[in-house]
CSV table of C-alpha atoms in Angstrom, one decimal:
chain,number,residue,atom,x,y,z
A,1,UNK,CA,-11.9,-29.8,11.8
A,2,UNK,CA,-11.6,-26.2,11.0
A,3,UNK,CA,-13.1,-23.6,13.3
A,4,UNK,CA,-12.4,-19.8,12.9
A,5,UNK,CA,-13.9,-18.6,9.8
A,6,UNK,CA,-10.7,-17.5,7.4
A,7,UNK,CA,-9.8,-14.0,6.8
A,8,UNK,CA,-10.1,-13.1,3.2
A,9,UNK,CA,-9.0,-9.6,0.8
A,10,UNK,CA,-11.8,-8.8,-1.6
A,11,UNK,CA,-10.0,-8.1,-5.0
A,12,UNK,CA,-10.7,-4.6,-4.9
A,13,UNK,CA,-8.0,-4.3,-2.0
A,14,UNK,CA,-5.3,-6.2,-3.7
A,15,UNK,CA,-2.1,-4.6,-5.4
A,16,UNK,CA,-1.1,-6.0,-8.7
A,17,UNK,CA,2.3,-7.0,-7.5
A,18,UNK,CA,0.2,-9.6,-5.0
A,19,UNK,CA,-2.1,-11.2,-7.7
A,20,UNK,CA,1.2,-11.8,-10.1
A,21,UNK,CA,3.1,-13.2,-7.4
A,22,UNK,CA,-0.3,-15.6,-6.2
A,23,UNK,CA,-0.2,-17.0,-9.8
A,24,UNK,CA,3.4,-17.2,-10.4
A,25,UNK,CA,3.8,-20.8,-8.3
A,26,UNK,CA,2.3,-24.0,-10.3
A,27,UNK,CA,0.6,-25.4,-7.3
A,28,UNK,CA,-1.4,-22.1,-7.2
A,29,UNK,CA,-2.2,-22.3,-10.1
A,30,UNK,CA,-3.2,-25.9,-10.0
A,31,UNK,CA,-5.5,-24.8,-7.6
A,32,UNK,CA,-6.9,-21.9,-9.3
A,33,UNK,CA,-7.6,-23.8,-12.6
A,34,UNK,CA,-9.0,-26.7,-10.6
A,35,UNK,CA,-11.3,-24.5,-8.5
A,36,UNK,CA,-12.3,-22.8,-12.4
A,37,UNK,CA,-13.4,-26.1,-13.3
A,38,UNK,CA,-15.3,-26.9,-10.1
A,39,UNK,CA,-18.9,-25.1,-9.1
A,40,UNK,CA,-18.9,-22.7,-6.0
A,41,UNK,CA,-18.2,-24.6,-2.9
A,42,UNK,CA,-17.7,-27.3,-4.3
A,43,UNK,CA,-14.0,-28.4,-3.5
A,44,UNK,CA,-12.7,-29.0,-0.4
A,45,UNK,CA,-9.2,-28.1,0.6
A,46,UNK,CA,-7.9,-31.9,0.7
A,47,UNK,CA,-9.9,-32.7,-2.7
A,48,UNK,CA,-7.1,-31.1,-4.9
A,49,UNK,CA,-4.3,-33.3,-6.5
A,50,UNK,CA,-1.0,-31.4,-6.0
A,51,UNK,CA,2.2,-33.1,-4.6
A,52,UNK,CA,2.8,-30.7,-1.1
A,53,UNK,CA,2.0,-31.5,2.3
A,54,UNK,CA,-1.0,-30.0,4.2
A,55,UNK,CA,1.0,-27.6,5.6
A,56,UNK,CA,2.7,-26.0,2.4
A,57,UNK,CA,-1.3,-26.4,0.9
A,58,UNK,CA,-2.2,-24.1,3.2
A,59,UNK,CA,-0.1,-21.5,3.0
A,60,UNK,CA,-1.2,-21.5,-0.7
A,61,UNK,CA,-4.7,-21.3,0.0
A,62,UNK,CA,-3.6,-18.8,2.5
A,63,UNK,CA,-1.7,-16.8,-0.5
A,64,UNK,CA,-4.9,-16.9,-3.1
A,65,UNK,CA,-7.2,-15.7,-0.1
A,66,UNK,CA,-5.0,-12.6,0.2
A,67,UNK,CA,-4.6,-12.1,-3.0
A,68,UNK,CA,-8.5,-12.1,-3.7
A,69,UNK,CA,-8.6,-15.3,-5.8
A,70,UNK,CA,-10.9,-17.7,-3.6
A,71,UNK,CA,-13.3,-17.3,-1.1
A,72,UNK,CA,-13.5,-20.4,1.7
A,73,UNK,CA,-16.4,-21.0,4.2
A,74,UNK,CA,-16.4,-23.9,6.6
A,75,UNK,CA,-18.8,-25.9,5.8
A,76,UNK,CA,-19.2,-29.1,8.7
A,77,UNK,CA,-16.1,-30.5,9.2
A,78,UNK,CA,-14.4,-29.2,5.7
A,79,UNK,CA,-13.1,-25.8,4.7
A,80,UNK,CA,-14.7,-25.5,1.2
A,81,UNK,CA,-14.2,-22.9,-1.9
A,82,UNK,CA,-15.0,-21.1,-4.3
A,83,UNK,CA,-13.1,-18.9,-7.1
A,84,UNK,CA,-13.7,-15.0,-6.8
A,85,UNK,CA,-14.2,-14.9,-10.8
A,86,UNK,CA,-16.1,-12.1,-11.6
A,87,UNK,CA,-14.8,-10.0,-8.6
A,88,UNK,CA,-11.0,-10.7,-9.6
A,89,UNK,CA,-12.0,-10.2,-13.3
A,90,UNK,CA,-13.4,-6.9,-12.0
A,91,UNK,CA,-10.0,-5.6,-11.0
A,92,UNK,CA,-7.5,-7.3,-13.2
A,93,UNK,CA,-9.6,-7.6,-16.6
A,94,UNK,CA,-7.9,-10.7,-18.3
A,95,UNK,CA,-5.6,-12.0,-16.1
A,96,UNK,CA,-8.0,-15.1,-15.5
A,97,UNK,CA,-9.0,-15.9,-18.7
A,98,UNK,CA,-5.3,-15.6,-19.5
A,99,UNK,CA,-4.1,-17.7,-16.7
A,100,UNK,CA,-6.9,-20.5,-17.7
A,101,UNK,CA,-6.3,-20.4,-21.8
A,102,UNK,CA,-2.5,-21.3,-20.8
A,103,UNK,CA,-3.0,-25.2,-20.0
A,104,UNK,CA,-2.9,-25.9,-23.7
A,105,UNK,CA,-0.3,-23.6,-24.5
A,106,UNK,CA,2.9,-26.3,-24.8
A,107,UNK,CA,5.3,-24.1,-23.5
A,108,UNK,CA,7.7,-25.5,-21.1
A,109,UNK,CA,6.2,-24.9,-17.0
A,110,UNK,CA,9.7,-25.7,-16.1
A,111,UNK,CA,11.4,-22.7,-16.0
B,1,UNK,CA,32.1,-1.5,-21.1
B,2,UNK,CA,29.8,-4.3,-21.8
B,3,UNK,CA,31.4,-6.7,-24.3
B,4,UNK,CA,29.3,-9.5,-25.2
B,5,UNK,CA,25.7,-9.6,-26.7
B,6,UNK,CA,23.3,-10.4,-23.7
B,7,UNK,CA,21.1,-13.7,-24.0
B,8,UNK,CA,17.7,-13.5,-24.8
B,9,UNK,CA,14.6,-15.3,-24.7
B,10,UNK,CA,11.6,-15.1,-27.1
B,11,UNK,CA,8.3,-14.0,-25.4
B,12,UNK,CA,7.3,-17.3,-27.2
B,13,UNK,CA,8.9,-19.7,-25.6
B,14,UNK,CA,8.5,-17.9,-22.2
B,15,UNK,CA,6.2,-20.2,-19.6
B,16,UNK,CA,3.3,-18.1,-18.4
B,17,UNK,CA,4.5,-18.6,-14.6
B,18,UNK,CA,8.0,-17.1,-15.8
B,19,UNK,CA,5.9,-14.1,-17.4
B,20,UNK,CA,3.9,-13.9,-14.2
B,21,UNK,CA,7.0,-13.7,-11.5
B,22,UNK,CA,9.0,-11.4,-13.7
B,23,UNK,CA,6.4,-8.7,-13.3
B,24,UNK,CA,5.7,-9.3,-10.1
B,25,UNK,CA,8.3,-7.2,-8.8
B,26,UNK,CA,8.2,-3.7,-7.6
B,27,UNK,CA,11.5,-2.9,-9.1
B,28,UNK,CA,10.8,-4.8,-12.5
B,29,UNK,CA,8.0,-3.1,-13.0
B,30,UNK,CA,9.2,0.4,-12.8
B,31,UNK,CA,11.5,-0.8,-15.4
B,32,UNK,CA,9.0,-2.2,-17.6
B,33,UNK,CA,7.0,0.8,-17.0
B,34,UNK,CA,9.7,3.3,-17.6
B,35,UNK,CA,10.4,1.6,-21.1
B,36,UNK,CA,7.0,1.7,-22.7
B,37,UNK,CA,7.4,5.5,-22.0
B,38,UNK,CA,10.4,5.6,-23.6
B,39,UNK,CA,11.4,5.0,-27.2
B,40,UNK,CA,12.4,1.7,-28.7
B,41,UNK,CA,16.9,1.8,-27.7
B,42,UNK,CA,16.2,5.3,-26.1
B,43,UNK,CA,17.5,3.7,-22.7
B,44,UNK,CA,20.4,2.9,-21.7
B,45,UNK,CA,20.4,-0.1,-18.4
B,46,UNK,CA,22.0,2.8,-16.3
B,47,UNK,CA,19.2,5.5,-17.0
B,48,UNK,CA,16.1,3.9,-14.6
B,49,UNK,CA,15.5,5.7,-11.2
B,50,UNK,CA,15.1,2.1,-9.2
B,51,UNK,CA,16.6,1.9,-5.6
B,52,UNK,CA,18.8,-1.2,-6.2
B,53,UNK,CA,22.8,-1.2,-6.7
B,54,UNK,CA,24.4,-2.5,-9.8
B,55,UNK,CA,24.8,-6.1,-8.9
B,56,UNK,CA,20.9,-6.1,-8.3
B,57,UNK,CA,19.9,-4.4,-11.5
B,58,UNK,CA,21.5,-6.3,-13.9
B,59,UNK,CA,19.7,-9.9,-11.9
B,60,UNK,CA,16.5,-7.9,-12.7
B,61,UNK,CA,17.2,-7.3,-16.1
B,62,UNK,CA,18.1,-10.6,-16.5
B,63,UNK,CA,14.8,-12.0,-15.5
B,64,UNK,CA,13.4,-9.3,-17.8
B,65,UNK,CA,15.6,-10.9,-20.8
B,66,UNK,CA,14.4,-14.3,-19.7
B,67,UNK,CA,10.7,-13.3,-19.7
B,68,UNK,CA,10.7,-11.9,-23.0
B,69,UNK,CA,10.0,-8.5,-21.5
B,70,UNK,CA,13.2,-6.8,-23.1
B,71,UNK,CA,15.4,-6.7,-25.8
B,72,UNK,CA,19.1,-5.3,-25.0
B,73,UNK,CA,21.7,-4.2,-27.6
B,74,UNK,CA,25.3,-3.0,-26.9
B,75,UNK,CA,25.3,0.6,-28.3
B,76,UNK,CA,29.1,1.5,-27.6
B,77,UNK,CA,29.9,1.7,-23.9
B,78,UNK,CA,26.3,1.5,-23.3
B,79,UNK,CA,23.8,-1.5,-23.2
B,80,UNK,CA,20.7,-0.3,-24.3
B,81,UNK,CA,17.0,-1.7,-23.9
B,82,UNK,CA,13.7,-1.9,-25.5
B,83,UNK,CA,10.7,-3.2,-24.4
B,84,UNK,CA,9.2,-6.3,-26.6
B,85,UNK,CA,5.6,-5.2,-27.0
B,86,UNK,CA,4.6,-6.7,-29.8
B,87,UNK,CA,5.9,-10.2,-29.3
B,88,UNK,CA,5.1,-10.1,-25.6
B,89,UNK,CA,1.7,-9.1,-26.4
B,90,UNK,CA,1.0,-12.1,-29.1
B,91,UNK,CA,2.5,-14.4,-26.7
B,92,UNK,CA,0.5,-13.1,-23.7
B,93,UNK,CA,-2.5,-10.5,-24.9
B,94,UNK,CA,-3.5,-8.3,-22.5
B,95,UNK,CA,-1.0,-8.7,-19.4
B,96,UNK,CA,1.4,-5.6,-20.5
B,97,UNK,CA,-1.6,-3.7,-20.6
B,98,UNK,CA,-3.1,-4.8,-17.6
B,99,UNK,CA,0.5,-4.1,-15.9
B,100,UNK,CA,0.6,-0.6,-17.5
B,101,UNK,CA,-2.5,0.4,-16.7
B,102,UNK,CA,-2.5,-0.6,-13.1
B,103,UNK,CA,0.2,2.3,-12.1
B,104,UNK,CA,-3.0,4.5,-11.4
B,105,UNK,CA,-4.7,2.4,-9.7
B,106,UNK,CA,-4.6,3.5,-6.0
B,107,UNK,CA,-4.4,0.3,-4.9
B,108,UNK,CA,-1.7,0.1,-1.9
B,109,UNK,CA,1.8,-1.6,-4.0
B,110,UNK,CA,3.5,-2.4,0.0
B,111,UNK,CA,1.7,-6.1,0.1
């Protein structure tokens, strides 16, 4: 059961290099287009189908928190969240629409 | 001397999460940044101001190649670059700019 209250970076405070490199990894952005789907609060941590252990799954929720992506409360005994849309969209106009219109695109996620 | 014609990749057969971790690099970007200042061939791989040795550089142009950033031609003893705007953009609309435009931002690039 989670306890502490996670530490988060409001997208305001995030360098460019960090957002590129959060969405660069295709269990990120699993997650991220996953979560876009999802209302607020919604998902919990263990409720998203991506082949890593819990360990490696958190480090990536670790990575979108820092990066200003998701927001996470504790909410009983699951960490639940939510994607920072309009606050990222705020700071790095396009980057989430462009990340979310590239499901469909066909082009190779292999290399 | 450089003697062959370097392999390229078309911005349209680049994966999004390839486009992604190419620019998410400090040094990558200060080359992508110094080529839309610069005219199309005007540079040659030599001419950037990046703190990496020679071995280094040519990795990161490489991944630049790769991503469809860049388009390299062998000019005599020099290889020189340009930077694929136009295809990059159709391919992915709106990240150059979002990339270009972030340089003023103020936002710390150390994370």
């Amino acid at each position: 059961m989670p306890t502490a209250e996670p530490e988060h970076r409001h997208p305001r405070e995030v360098p460019l290099q960090g957002a590129l490199a959060a969405l660069a990894d295709p269990v990120r952005l699993t997650l991220v287009r996953e979560l876009a789907a999802s209302a607020d609060w919604e998902r919990s941590c263990g409720s998203f189908d991506v082949p890593v252990r819990k360990a490696a799954l958190s480090h990536h929720f670790s990575v979108l928190r820092e990066a200003g992506l998701i927001e996470q409360r504790i909410n009983g005994a699951r960490r639940v969240n939510r994607l920072r849309r309009a606050e990222f969209d705020e700071r790095f106009p396009g980057l989430l629409a462009l990340v979310l219109a590239d499901v469909e695109s066909g082009v190779g996620a292999d290399a």
